[in-house]
Coordinates of N, CA and C in Angstrom, one line a residue:
X273 N 155.6 69.1 146.0 CA 155.8 70.5 146.4 C 154.5 71.1 147.0
X274 N 154.7 71.8 148.1 CA 153.6 72.4 148.9 C 153.1 73.6 148.1
X275 N 151.8 73.6 147.6 CA 151.3 74.7 146.9 C 150.9 75.9 147.7
X276 N 150.9 75.8 149.0 CA 150.5 77.0 149.9 C 151.5 78.1 149.9
X277 N 152.8 77.9 149.9 CA 153.7 79.1 150.0 C 153.6 80.1 148.9
X278 N 153.3 79.7 147.6 CA 153.1 80.7 146.6 C 151.8 81.6 146.9
X279 N 150.8 81.0 147.6 CA 149.6 81.7 147.9 C 150.0 82.8 149.0
X280 N 150.7 82.4 150.0 CA 151.1 83.3 151.1 C 152.0 84.4 150.5
X281 N 152.9 84.0 149.6 CA 153.8 85.0 149.0 C 153.0 86.0 148.2
X282 N 152.0 85.6 147.4 CA 151.2 86.5 146.6 C 150.4 87.4 147.6
X283 N 149.8 86.9 148.6 CA 149.1 87.8 149.6 C 150.0 88.8 150.2
X284 N 151.2 88.3 150.6 CA 152.2 89.2 151.2 C 152.6 90.3 150.2
X285 N 152.8 90.0 149.0 CA 153.2 90.9 147.9 C 152.1 92.0 147.8
X286 N 150.9 91.6 147.8 CA 149.7 92.5 147.7 C 149.4 93.2 149.0
X287 N 150.1 92.9 150.1 CA 149.9 93.6 151.3 C 148.5 93.2 152.0
X288 N 148.1 91.9 151.7 CA 146.8 91.4 152.2 C 147.1 90.7 153.4
X289 N 146.5 91.1 154.5 CA 146.6 90.4 155.8 C 145.8 89.1 155.8
X290 N 146.3 88.0 156.4 CA 145.5 86.8 156.4 C 145.9 86.0 157.6
X291 N 145.1 85.0 158.0 CA 145.4 84.1 159.1 C 145.5 82.7 158.4
X292 N 146.5 81.9 159.0 CA 146.7 80.6 158.5 C 146.3 79.6 159.6
X293 N 145.7 78.5 159.2 CA 145.3 77.5 160.1 C 145.6 76.1 159.4
X294 N 146.3 75.3 160.2 CA 146.7 73.9 159.7 C 145.7 72.9 160.3
X295 N 145.4 71.9 159.5 CA 144.5 70.8 160.0 C 144.7 69.6 159.1
X296 N 144.1 68.4 159.5 CA 144.3 67.2 158.7 C 143.6 67.4 157.3
X297 N 144.0 66.6 156.4 CA 143.4 66.7 155.0 C 141.9 66.5 155.0
X298 N 141.3 67.4 154.2 CA 139.8 67.3 154.0 C 139.5 67.2 152.5
X299 N 138.4 66.6 152.2 CA 138.1 66.4 150.8 C 136.8 66.9 150.4
X300 N 135.9 67.2 151.3 CA 134.6 67.7 151.1 C 134.3 68.9 152.0
X301 N 133.3 69.7 151.6 CA 133.0 70.8 152.5 C 132.6 70.4 153.9
X302 N 131.9 69.3 154.0 CA 131.4 68.8 155.3 C 132.6 68.5 156.1
X303 N 133.7 67.9 155.5 CA 134.9 67.5 156.3 C 135.6 68.8 156.8
X304 N 135.7 69.8 155.9 CA 136.4 71.0 156.3 C 135.6 71.7 157.4
X305 N 134.3 71.7 157.3 CA 133.5 72.4 158.3 C 133.8 72.1 159.7
X306 N 134.2 70.8 160.0 CA 134.5 70.5 161.4 C 135.8 71.2 161.9
X307 N 136.7 71.5 161.0 CA 137.9 72.2 161.4 C 137.7 73.7 161.3
X308 N 136.7 74.1 160.5 CA 136.5 75.6 160.3 C 135.5 76.1 161.3
X309 N 134.7 75.3 161.9 CA 133.7 75.8 162.8 C 134.3 76.6 164.0
X310 N 135.5 76.3 164.5 CA 136.0 77.2 165.6 C 136.6 78.5 165.0
X311 N 136.8 78.6 163.7 CA 137.4 79.8 163.1 C 136.2 80.8 162.8
X312 N 136.3 82.0 163.4 CA 135.2 83.0 163.0 C 135.3 83.3 161.5
X313 N 134.2 83.3 160.8 CA 134.2 83.7 159.4 C 133.2 82.9 158.6
X314 N 133.1 83.3 157.3 CA 132.2 82.6 156.4 C 133.0 81.4 155.7
X315 N 132.5 80.2 155.9 CA 133.1 79.1 155.3 C 132.7 79.0 153.8
X316 N 133.7 78.9 152.9 CA 133.4 79.0 151.5 C 133.7 77.6 150.8
X317 N 132.9 77.3 149.9 CA 133.2 76.2 149.0 C 133.4 76.7 147.6
X318 N 134.2 76.0 146.8 CA 134.6 76.4 145.5 C 134.4 75.3 144.5
X319 N 133.6 75.5 143.5 CA 133.3 74.5 142.5 C 134.0 74.8 141.2
X320 N 134.6 73.8 140.6 CA 135.3 74.0 139.3 C 134.4 73.3 138.3
X321 N 133.8 74.2 137.3 CA 132.9 73.7 136.4 C 133.4 73.9 134.9
X322 N 132.8 73.2 134.0 CA 133.1 73.3 132.6 C 131.8 73.4 131.8
X323 N 131.9 74.0 130.6 CA 130.7 74.0 129.8 C 130.6 72.7 129.0
X324 N 129.6 72.5 128.2 CA 129.4 71.3 127.5 C 130.5 71.0 126.5
X325 N 131.0 72.0 125.8 CA 132.0 71.8 124.9 C 133.4 71.6 125.5
X326 N 133.5 72.1 126.8 CA 134.8 72.0 127.5 C 135.8 73.1 127.1
X327 N 135.2 74.2 126.5 CA 136.1 75.3 126.1 C 136.0 76.5 127.0
X328 N 135.1 76.4 128.0 CA 135.0 77.5 129.0 C 135.0 76.8 130.4
X329 N 135.7 77.4 131.3 CA 135.8 76.9 132.7 C 135.4 78.0 133.7
X330 N 134.7 77.5 134.8 CA 134.2 78.5 135.8 C 134.7 78.0 137.2
X331 N 135.0 79.0 138.0 CA 135.2 78.8 139.4 C 134.1 79.5 140.1
X332 N 133.2 78.7 140.8 CA 132.1 79.3 141.5 C 132.4 79.2 143.0
X333 N 132.2 80.4 143.6 CA 132.6 80.6 145.0 C 131.3 80.9 145.8
X334 N 131.0 80.1 146.8 CA 129.8 80.4 147.6 C 129.9 79.9 149.0
X335 N 129.0 80.2 149.8 CA 129.0 79.8 151.2 C 128.8 78.3 151.3
X336 N 129.5 77.7 152.2 CA 129.6 76.2 152.3 C 128.3 75.4 152.3
X337 N 127.3 76.0 153.0 CA 126.0 75.2 153.1 C 125.0 75.6 152.0
X338 N 125.4 76.5 151.1 CA 124.5 76.9 150.1 C 124.6 75.9 148.9
X339 N 123.4 75.5 148.4 CA 123.4 74.6 147.2 C 123.6 75.4 145.9
X340 N 124.4 74.8 145.1 CA 124.6 75.4 143.7 C 123.8 74.7 142.7
X341 N 122.8 75.3 142.2 CA 122.0 74.7 141.1 C 122.6 75.0 139.8
X342 N 123.2 74.0 139.1 CA 124.0 74.2 137.9 C 123.1 74.8 136.8
X343 N 121.8 74.4 136.8 CA 120.9 74.9 135.8 C 120.7 76.4 136.0
X344 N 120.6 76.8 137.2 CA 120.4 78.3 137.5 C 121.7 79.0 137.1
X345 N 122.8 78.5 137.4 CA 124.1 79.1 137.0 C 124.2 79.3 135.5
X346 N 123.7 78.3 134.8 CA 123.7 78.3 133.3 C 122.9 79.5 132.9
X347 N 121.7 79.7 133.5 CA 120.8 80.8 133.1 C 121.5 82.2 133.4
X348 N 122.2 82.2 134.5 CA 122.9 83.5 135.0 C 124.0 83.9 134.0
X349 N 124.8 82.9 133.6 CA 126.0 83.2 132.7 C 125.7 83.1 131.3
X350 N 124.6 82.5 130.9 CA 124.3 82.4 129.4 C 125.1 81.4 128.7
X351 N 125.6 80.4 129.3 CA 126.4 79.4 128.7 C 125.5 78.2 128.4
X352 N 126.1 77.1 127.8 CA 125.3 75.9 127.6 C 125.5 75.1 128.9
X353 N 125.1 73.9 128.9 CA 125.1 73.0 130.1 C 126.4 73.0 130.8
X354 N 126.4 73.1 132.1 CA 127.6 73.0 133.0 C 127.7 71.7 133.7
X355 N 128.9 71.3 133.9 CA 129.1 70.1 134.7 C 130.4 70.3 135.4
X356 N 130.7 69.4 136.4 CA 131.9 69.5 137.2 C 133.1 69.1 136.3
X357 N 134.2 69.8 136.4 CA 135.4 69.5 135.7 C 136.1 68.3 136.3
X358 N 136.7 67.5 135.4 CA 137.4 66.3 135.9 C 138.7 66.7 136.7
X359 N 139.2 65.8 137.5 CA 140.5 66.1 138.2 C 141.6 66.5 137.3
X360 N 141.7 65.9 136.1 CA 142.7 66.2 135.1 C 142.5 67.6 134.6
X361 N 141.3 68.0 134.3 CA 141.0 69.3 133.8 C 141.3 70.3 134.9
X362 N 141.0 70.0 136.1 CA 141.2 70.9 137.2 C 142.7 71.2 137.4
X363 N 143.5 70.1 137.2 CA 145.0 70.2 137.3 C 145.5 71.0 136.1
X364 N 145.0 70.8 135.0 CA 145.4 71.5 133.8 C 145.1 73.0 133.8
X365 N 144.0 73.4 134.3 CA 143.5 74.8 134.3 C 144.0 75.6 135.5
X366 N 143.9 74.9 136.7 CA 144.2 75.7 137.9 C 145.4 75.1 138.8
X367 N 145.9 74.0 138.3 CA 147.0 73.4 139.0 C 146.7 72.8 140.4
X368 N 145.4 72.4 140.5 CA 144.9 72.0 141.8 C 144.4 70.6 141.7
X369 N 144.3 69.9 142.9 CA 143.7 68.6 143.0 C 142.3 68.8 143.7
X370 N 141.4 67.8 143.5 CA 140.1 67.9 144.2 C 140.3 68.0 145.7
X371 N 139.4 68.8 146.3 CA 139.5 69.0 147.7 C 140.3 70.3 148.1
X372 N 141.1 70.8 147.1 CA 141.9 72.0 147.4 C 141.6 73.2 146.6
X373 N 140.4 73.1 145.9 CA 140.0 74.2 145.0 C 139.7 75.5 145.8
X374 N 140.3 76.6 145.3 CA 140.0 77.9 145.9 C 140.3 79.0 144.9
X375 N 139.9 80.2 145.2 CA 140.3 81.3 144.3 C 141.8 81.5 144.1
X376 N 142.6 81.0 145.1 CA 144.0 81.2 145.0 C 144.6 80.3 143.9
X377 N 143.9 79.3 143.4 CA 144.3 78.5 142.2 C 144.5 79.4 141.0
X378 N 143.9 80.6 141.0 CA 144.0 81.5 139.8 C 145.5 81.9 139.6
X379 N 146.3 81.7 140.7 CA 147.7 81.9 140.5 C 148.3 81.1 139.4
X380 N 147.7 79.9 139.2 CA 148.2 78.9 138.2 C 147.6 79.0 136.9
X381 N 146.7 80.0 136.7 CA 145.9 80.2 135.5 C 146.6 81.4 134.7
X382 N 147.7 81.1 134.1 CA 148.5 82.1 133.4 C 147.7 83.0 132.4
X383 N 146.9 82.3 131.6 CA 146.2 83.1 130.6 C 144.8 83.7 131.1
X384 N 144.5 83.5 132.4 CA 143.3 84.1 132.9 C 142.0 83.6 132.3
X385 N 142.0 82.4 131.8 CA 140.8 81.9 131.1 C 139.7 81.4 132.0
X386 N 140.0 81.0 133.2 CA 138.9 80.5 134.1 C 138.1 81.7 134.6
X387 N 136.8 81.6 134.4 CA 135.8 82.7 134.7 C 135.4 82.5 136.2
X388 N 135.4 83.6 137.0 CA 135.1 83.5 138.4 C 133.7 84.0 138.6
X389 N 132.9 83.2 139.3 CA 131.6 83.6 139.7 C 131.4 83.5 141.2
X390 N 131.2 84.7 141.8 CA 131.1 84.7 143.3 C 129.7 85.0 143.7
X391 N 129.1 84.3 144.6 CA 127.8 84.5 145.1 C 127.8 85.8 145.9
X392 N 126.8 86.7 145.6 CA 126.7 88.0 146.2 C 126.5 87.9 147.7
X393 N 126.1 86.8 148.2 CA 125.9 86.7 149.7 C 127.3 86.8 150.4
X394 N 128.4 86.6 149.7 CA 129.7 86.7 150.3 C 130.2 88.2 150.4
X395 N 129.6 89.0 149.6 CA 130.0 90.4 149.4 C 130.0 91.1 150.7
X396 N 131.1 91.8 151.1 CA 131.2 92.6 152.3 C 131.6 91.8 153.5
X397 N 131.8 90.5 153.4 CA 132.1 89.7 154.6 C 133.5 90.1 155.2
X398 N 133.5 90.2 156.5 CA 134.8 90.6 157.2 C 135.8 89.4 157.1
X399 N 135.3 88.2 157.1 CA 136.2 87.0 157.1 C 135.7 85.9 156.3
X400 N 136.5 85.5 155.3 CA 136.1 84.4 154.4 C 137.2 83.3 154.5
X401 N 136.8 82.1 154.6 CA 137.7 81.0 154.8 C 137.8 80.1 153.6
X402 N 139.1 80.0 153.1 CA 139.4 79.2 151.9 C 140.6 78.3 152.2
X403 N 140.8 77.3 151.3 CA 142.1 76.6 151.3 C 143.1 77.4 150.5
X404 N 144.4 77.3 151.0 CA 145.5 78.0 150.2 C 146.1 77.0 149.2
X405 N 145.2 76.5 148.3 CA 145.5 75.5 147.3 C 146.0 74.2 147.8
X406 N 145.7 73.9 149.1 CA 146.0 72.6 149.6 C 145.0 72.3 150.7
X407 N 144.6 71.0 150.8 CA 143.5 70.7 151.7 C 143.9 70.4 153.1
X408 N 145.1 70.7 153.5 CA 145.6 70.5 154.9 C 145.8 71.9 155.6
X409 N 145.3 72.9 155.0 CA 145.4 74.2 155.6 C 144.2 75.1 155.2
X410 N 144.0 76.2 155.9 CA 143.0 77.1 155.6 C 143.6 78.5 155.8
X411 N 143.0 79.5 155.0 CA 143.4 80.9 155.1 C 142.2 81.7 155.2
X412 N 142.2 82.8 156.0 CA 141.1 83.7 156.2 C 141.5 85.0 155.7
X413 N 140.7 85.6 154.8 CA 140.9 86.9 154.3 C 139.5 87.7 154.3
X414 N 139.5 89.0 154.2 CA 138.3 89.7 154.1 C 137.8 89.8 152.6
X415 N 136.5 90.1 152.5 CA 136.0 90.3 151.1 C 136.8 91.3 150.4
X416 N 137.1 92.5 151.0 CA 137.8 93.5 150.3 C 139.2 93.0 149.9
X417 N 139.8 92.2 150.7 CA 141.1 91.7 150.3 C 141.0 90.6 149.2
X418 N 139.9 89.8 149.3 CA 139.7 88.8 148.2 C 139.5 89.6 146.9
X419 N 138.8 90.7 146.9 CA 138.6 91.5 145.7 C 140.0 92.0 145.2
X420 N 140.8 92.5 146.1 CA 142.2 92.9 145.7 C 143.0 91.8 145.1
X421 N 142.9 90.6 145.7 CA 143.6 89.5 145.1 C 143.1 89.2 143.7
X422 N 141.7 89.1 143.5 CA 141.2 88.9 142.2 C 141.5 89.9 141.2
X423 N 141.6 91.2 141.6 CA 141.9 92.3 140.7 C 143.4 92.1 140.2
X424 N 144.2 91.4 140.9 CA 145.6 91.2 140.5 C 145.7 90.1 139.5
X425 N 144.7 89.4 139.2 CA 144.7 88.3 138.2 C 144.0 88.8 136.9
X426 N 144.2 88.0 135.9 CA 143.6 88.4 134.6 C 142.2 87.8 134.3
X427 N 141.8 87.1 135.3 CA 140.5 86.3 135.1 C 139.3 87.3 135.2
X428 N 138.3 87.0 134.4 CA 137.0 87.8 134.5 C 136.3 87.3 135.8
X429 N 135.8 88.3 136.5 CA 135.1 88.0 137.8 C 133.7 88.7 137.7
X430 N 132.7 87.9 138.1 CA 131.3 88.4 138.2 C 130.8 88.0 139.6
X431 N 130.1 88.9 140.2 CA 129.3 88.6 141.4 C 127.9 88.3 140.9
X432 N 127.4 87.2 141.3 CA 126.1 86.7 140.8 C 125.2 86.4 142.0
X433 N 123.9 86.5 141.8 CA 122.9 86.1 142.8 C 122.5 84.7 142.6
X434 N 123.1 83.8 143.4 CA 122.7 82.4 143.4 C 121.4 82.3 144.2
X435 N 120.4 81.6 143.7 CA 119.2 81.5 144.4 C 119.3 80.7 145.7
X436 N 118.5 80.9 146.6 CA 118.4 80.1 147.8 C 119.2 80.8 148.9
X437 N 119.0 80.3 150.1 CA 119.7 80.8 151.3 C 120.6 79.7 151.8
X438 N 121.6 80.0 152.6 CA 122.6 79.0 153.0 C 121.9 77.8 153.7
X439 N 120.8 78.0 154.4 CA 120.2 76.9 155.2 C 119.1 76.2 154.4
X440 N 119.0 76.4 153.1 CA 118.0 75.6 152.4 C 118.5 74.3 152.0

């Protein structure tokens, strides 16, 4: 089943305008970038993380070329050691497969347990590019509309200052 239509339906229900772009399957930010470069907007990557005990999960959203230092994120959120969640855990928590992670996966998090951490450098962007829960398409929304989408979910959301600049 194609996971993108529920994303488009949720955006339509919320009155959020978006652009859709189809492309071949991509599995890493670098792969996506070659299809995203012609699209005006901030290219975003999304990391699915878990704490050491595996009882807390995080979705970290940042600009595609920015490096995410997991030790720094631990300091910012006050949790214990963070690591990447397994494909099985990603499927269980967000109903997603590797390469298709995006904030829209929160549609599949019924209890709102995944904590969302968004890099403040994305704040106010006119155009943000994400996958619509599948790695063969991309969707463009504004920061304000991403905030509206996130507000419609039960997940806790924090804007954090990830160190570094996108070109470091």
